[in-house]
Amino acid sequence: MCFRIVKESQQQHGLRHGDFQRYRGYCSRRLRRLRKTLNFKMGNRHKFTGKKVTEEILSDNRYLLLILMDAERAWSYAMQLKQEANTEPRKRFHLLSRLRKAVKHAEELERLCESNRVDAKTKLEAQAYMAYLTGMLRFEHQEWKAAMEAFNKCKTIYEKLANAFTEEQAVLYNQRVEEISPNIRYCAYNIGDQSAMNELMQMRLRSGGTEGLLAEKLEALITQTRAKQAATMSEVEWRGRTVPVKIDKVRIFLLGLADNEAAIAQAENEETKERLFESLLSECRDAIQAVREELKPDQKQREHSLENDSGKVSNIQYLHSYLTYIKLSTAIKRNESMAKSLQKALLQQQRSEEDGKRSPRPQDLIRLYDIILQNLVELTQLPGLEEDKNFQKEVGLKTLVYKAYRCFFIAQSYVLVKKWSEALVLYERVLKYAREVQSGAGAHRNSLKELPDVQDLITQVNAEKYSLQAAAILDANDPHETESPSQVKDGKPLSERFETFCLDPSLVSKQVSLVHFPPGFQPIPCKPLFFDLALNHVAFPPLEDKVEQKAKSGLTGYIKGIFGFKS
């Protein structure tokens, strides 16, 4: 019962996404609710009064949940601090303190479950829970023997519980056993069991990378093991030239290259393979950066060596070219793997549409092949390989192969939009590229084994050509795309198409189009304007005799006016 409650709470409140802070908040809120419901409060807001759960009050199983939630809260806080301790090492001390607190609560839970009021299943789960937290605490203290004993005890109890119940109930127990197994093997390795290293690598491969408590420790262990082997590695040979390797990070990367490539080849699913590709590319970029830092202070010396050796690059530059070649080749393999998975999805396109998922399109593959071709162009420009004719020939053949596949999927995209002539021309271009590859392969067939088979592509293109020609003929015989009455949508309102029969569903909808509203503007006659053109040509009669003369002004006129004289 305890284990099922813990797993359900963890999955529903943050741990599905690794959010320990959210889960810790949930534990605090549930504790508060339980104490309020059971009236088991620790004093009031002014004074703290500690209370302990005893066997006498175990009539309600919720008292056991109080102890369990206390332990879960302390454990989740410890895991939260573990994530933060990567950037703040001082938090590791707080982490250990919270783990000790979780173990203390687990001990109290185990003691209370020894009561006769608790069933046997809950007792065993409490013992396993106690052993699990104890193992984690000893693991963090690097007390490998004690941690291994605790984990083994926990594993044994869960295995017995899984065998005692139905398969549906045993799933949770088996999951916990799988979580514990890597920790047990890691403890065994640190105690002195060298065979445990191989098992840890297989576990890492099956899971596509570790998670949780063991993740960082296992990666550090792998790096440490490779570092020991790197002490004996002094040089590397590539394309007939031996180059000394003095940088430790590069040595470690080159030693683990074969293991990483083997892990990618054995990956069980695309998600795991993609994660391993990203891990390998990340390590490769770190190694290249380490070489670049060595190249910067040696720039002048390298230029001098170029003049004396008649164009032959220095060892450090050639090592940089080798690592860049590994990075570009890995990127090509990753994109090719993604292209293969997309091609499989294209074949199952109909089923994906029924499931309501977005179906892949040929354009997605075109983008991948564009990136591959760009990587191949960068390969031809690597310093030290410009004069290597065999290398240039191999890259040229690979370029033709990927160009053929790129043209094929461009043609597929044209087929979808019924551009038959463009698609046919591109199919011919595909056949041209494929024949060039077959004629030029010769001695380079070994380097082309890892590439897609162009003969299969030729067969597929020929079949597609016949299908395309048939589709084009049927399309040409179609009577000019005659539309059915139900598909006619000319945008005209009903008032303008009374004489044409048309099934228009919009007529019974709320947005029916009956007339144009508001109506459009129409021309109307305007008010006439009259202009008097004769006015400028008319001579008016003289009017001087009819106009009254104006009286004279001035002093004389004033005097005459006084005395009554008139003019």
PDB file of N, CA and C in Angstrom, residues 9 29 79 83 98 138 161 169 174 193 195 199 232 282 290 342 366 379 385 392 422 466 500 504 513 535 557:
ATOM      1  N   SER A   9       1.671   9.261  -6.266  1.00  0.00           N
ATOM      2  CA  SER A   9       1.885  10.670  -5.918  1.00  0.00           C
ATOM      3  C   SER A   9       3.036  11.266  -6.719  1.00  0.00           C
ATOM      4  N   ARG A  29       1.731  20.257   1.405  1.00  0.00           N
ATOM      5  CA  ARG A  29       0.294  20.537   1.448  1.00  0.00           C
ATOM      6  C   ARG A  29      -0.499  19.330   1.951  1.00  0.00           C
ATOM      7  N   MET A  79      16.748  15.558  -3.358  1.00  0.00           N
ATOM      8  CA  MET A  79      16.950  15.404  -4.799  1.00  0.00           C
ATOM      9  C   MET A  79      16.956  16.765  -5.504  1.00  0.00           C
ATOM     10  N   GLN A  83      20.225  18.435  -7.726  1.00  0.00           N
ATOM     11  CA  GLN A  83      20.245  19.106  -9.018  1.00  0.00           C
ATOM     12  C   GLN A  83      20.937  20.459  -8.935  1.00  0.00           C
ATOM     13  N   ARG A  98      19.264  16.458   4.590  1.00  0.00           N
ATOM     14  CA  ARG A  98      17.887  16.093   4.287  1.00  0.00           C
ATOM     15  C   ARG A  98      17.746  14.587   4.065  1.00  0.00           C
ATOM     16  N   ARG A 138      24.002   6.111   2.061  1.00  0.00           N
ATOM     17  CA  ARG A 138      25.346   5.530   2.045  1.00  0.00           C
ATOM     18  C   ARG A 138      26.015   5.741   0.683  1.00  0.00           C
ATOM     19  N   LEU A 161       7.956  -9.577  -3.348  1.00  0.00           N
ATOM     20  CA  LEU A 161       6.620  -9.009  -3.463  1.00  0.00           C
ATOM     21  C   LEU A 161       6.084  -9.144  -4.886  1.00  0.00           C
ATOM     22  N   GLN A 169       0.036  -5.961 -10.429  1.00  0.00           N
ATOM     23  CA  GLN A 169       0.618  -5.363  -9.226  1.00  0.00           C
ATOM     24  C   GLN A 169       2.137  -5.467  -9.212  1.00  0.00           C
ATOM     25  N   ASN A 174       8.760  -4.448 -10.088  1.00  0.00           N
ATOM     26  CA  ASN A 174       9.834  -4.722 -11.058  1.00  0.00           C
ATOM     27  C   ASN A 174      10.489  -3.439 -11.550  1.00  0.00           C
ATOM     28  N   ASP A 193      34.917  -5.098  -8.156  1.00  0.00           N
ATOM     29  CA  ASP A 193      34.436  -6.027  -9.178  1.00  0.00           C
ATOM     30  C   ASP A 193      34.558  -5.354 -10.541  1.00  0.00           C
ATOM     31  N   SER A 195      34.198  -6.652 -13.505  1.00  0.00           N
ATOM     32  CA  SER A 195      33.200  -7.099 -14.473  1.00  0.00           C
ATOM     33  C   SER A 195      31.928  -6.251 -14.423  1.00  0.00           C
ATOM     34  N   GLU A 199      28.622  -4.467 -17.357  1.00  0.00           N
ATOM     35  CA  GLU A 199      27.181  -4.504 -17.116  1.00  0.00           C
ATOM     36  C   GLU A 199      26.600  -3.097 -17.028  1.00  0.00           C
ATOM     37  N   THR A 232      48.214   5.552 -22.066  1.00  0.00           N
ATOM     38  CA  THR A 232      49.065   4.723 -22.933  1.00  0.00           C
ATOM     39  C   THR A 232      48.908   5.080 -24.405  1.00  0.00           C
ATOM     40  N   SER A 282      28.434  15.958 -29.046  1.00  0.00           N
ATOM     41  CA  SER A 282      28.830  16.898 -27.988  1.00  0.00           C
ATOM     42  C   SER A 282      30.273  16.640 -27.545  1.00  0.00           C
ATOM     43  N   ALA A 290      39.185  21.852 -27.764  1.00  0.00           N
ATOM     44  CA  ALA A 290      40.481  21.711 -27.101  1.00  0.00           C
ATOM     45  C   ALA A 290      41.625  21.828 -28.109  1.00  0.00           C
ATOM     46  N   LEU A 342      11.907   8.656 -41.349  1.00  0.00           N
ATOM     47  CA  LEU A 342      10.865   9.423 -42.019  1.00  0.00           C
ATOM     48  C   LEU A 342      10.328   8.685 -43.247  1.00  0.00           C
ATOM     49  N   ILE A 366      13.691  16.398 -47.867  1.00  0.00           N
ATOM     50  CA  ILE A 366      14.525  17.282 -48.692  1.00  0.00           C
ATOM     51  C   ILE A 366      15.443  18.112 -47.805  1.00  0.00           C
ATOM     52  N   LEU A 379      33.428  18.582 -45.975  1.00  0.00           N
ATOM     53  CA  LEU A 379      34.453  17.529 -45.956  1.00  0.00           C
ATOM     54  C   LEU A 379      35.507  17.751 -47.024  1.00  0.00           C
ATOM     55  N   LEU A 385      43.576  17.611 -46.939  1.00  0.00           N
ATOM     56  CA  LEU A 385      42.946  16.583 -47.775  1.00  0.00           C
ATOM     57  C   LEU A 385      42.619  17.094 -49.175  1.00  0.00           C
ATOM     58  N   GLN A 392      38.706  12.695 -52.199  1.00  0.00           N
ATOM     59  CA  GLN A 392      37.821  13.559 -52.965  1.00  0.00           C
ATOM     60  C   GLN A 392      36.869  12.751 -53.839  1.00  0.00           C
ATOM     61  N   GLU A 422       7.389  18.432 -64.384  1.00  0.00           N
ATOM     62  CA  GLU A 422       8.531  18.713 -63.507  1.00  0.00           C
ATOM     63  C   GLU A 422       8.981  17.446 -62.784  1.00  0.00           C
ATOM     64  N   TYR A 466       6.306   5.074 -64.425  1.00  0.00           N
ATOM     65  CA  TYR A 466       5.133   4.492 -65.077  1.00  0.00           C
ATOM     66  C   TYR A 466       3.848   4.953 -64.378  1.00  0.00           C
ATOM     67  N   THR A 500     -29.051  29.792 -62.907  1.00  0.00           N
ATOM     68  CA  THR A 500     -28.048  28.725 -62.807  1.00  0.00           C
ATOM     69  C   THR A 500     -28.328  27.888 -61.564  1.00  0.00           C
ATOM     70  N   ASP A 504     -25.946  25.286 -52.914  1.00  0.00           N
ATOM     71  CA  ASP A 504     -25.150  26.165 -52.057  1.00  0.00           C
ATOM     72  C   ASP A 504     -25.557  25.947 -50.602  1.00  0.00           C
ATOM     73  N   SER A 513     -25.850  34.570 -48.560  1.00  0.00           N
ATOM     74  CA  SER A 513     -25.555  35.678 -49.474  1.00  0.00           C
ATOM     75  C   SER A 513     -26.701  35.786 -50.474  1.00  0.00           C
ATOM     76  N   LEU A 535     -22.005  87.674 -72.730  1.00  0.00           N
ATOM     77  CA  LEU A 535     -21.787  88.853 -71.878  1.00  0.00           C
ATOM     78  C   LEU A 535     -20.586  89.673 -72.342  1.00  0.00           C
ATOM     79  N   GLY A 557     -17.989 125.755 -52.767  1.00  0.00           N
ATOM     80  CA  GLY A 557     -19.293 125.098 -52.677  1.00  0.00           C
ATOM     81  C   GLY A 557     -19.913 125.251 -51.292  1.00  0.00           C
TER      82      GLY A 557
END
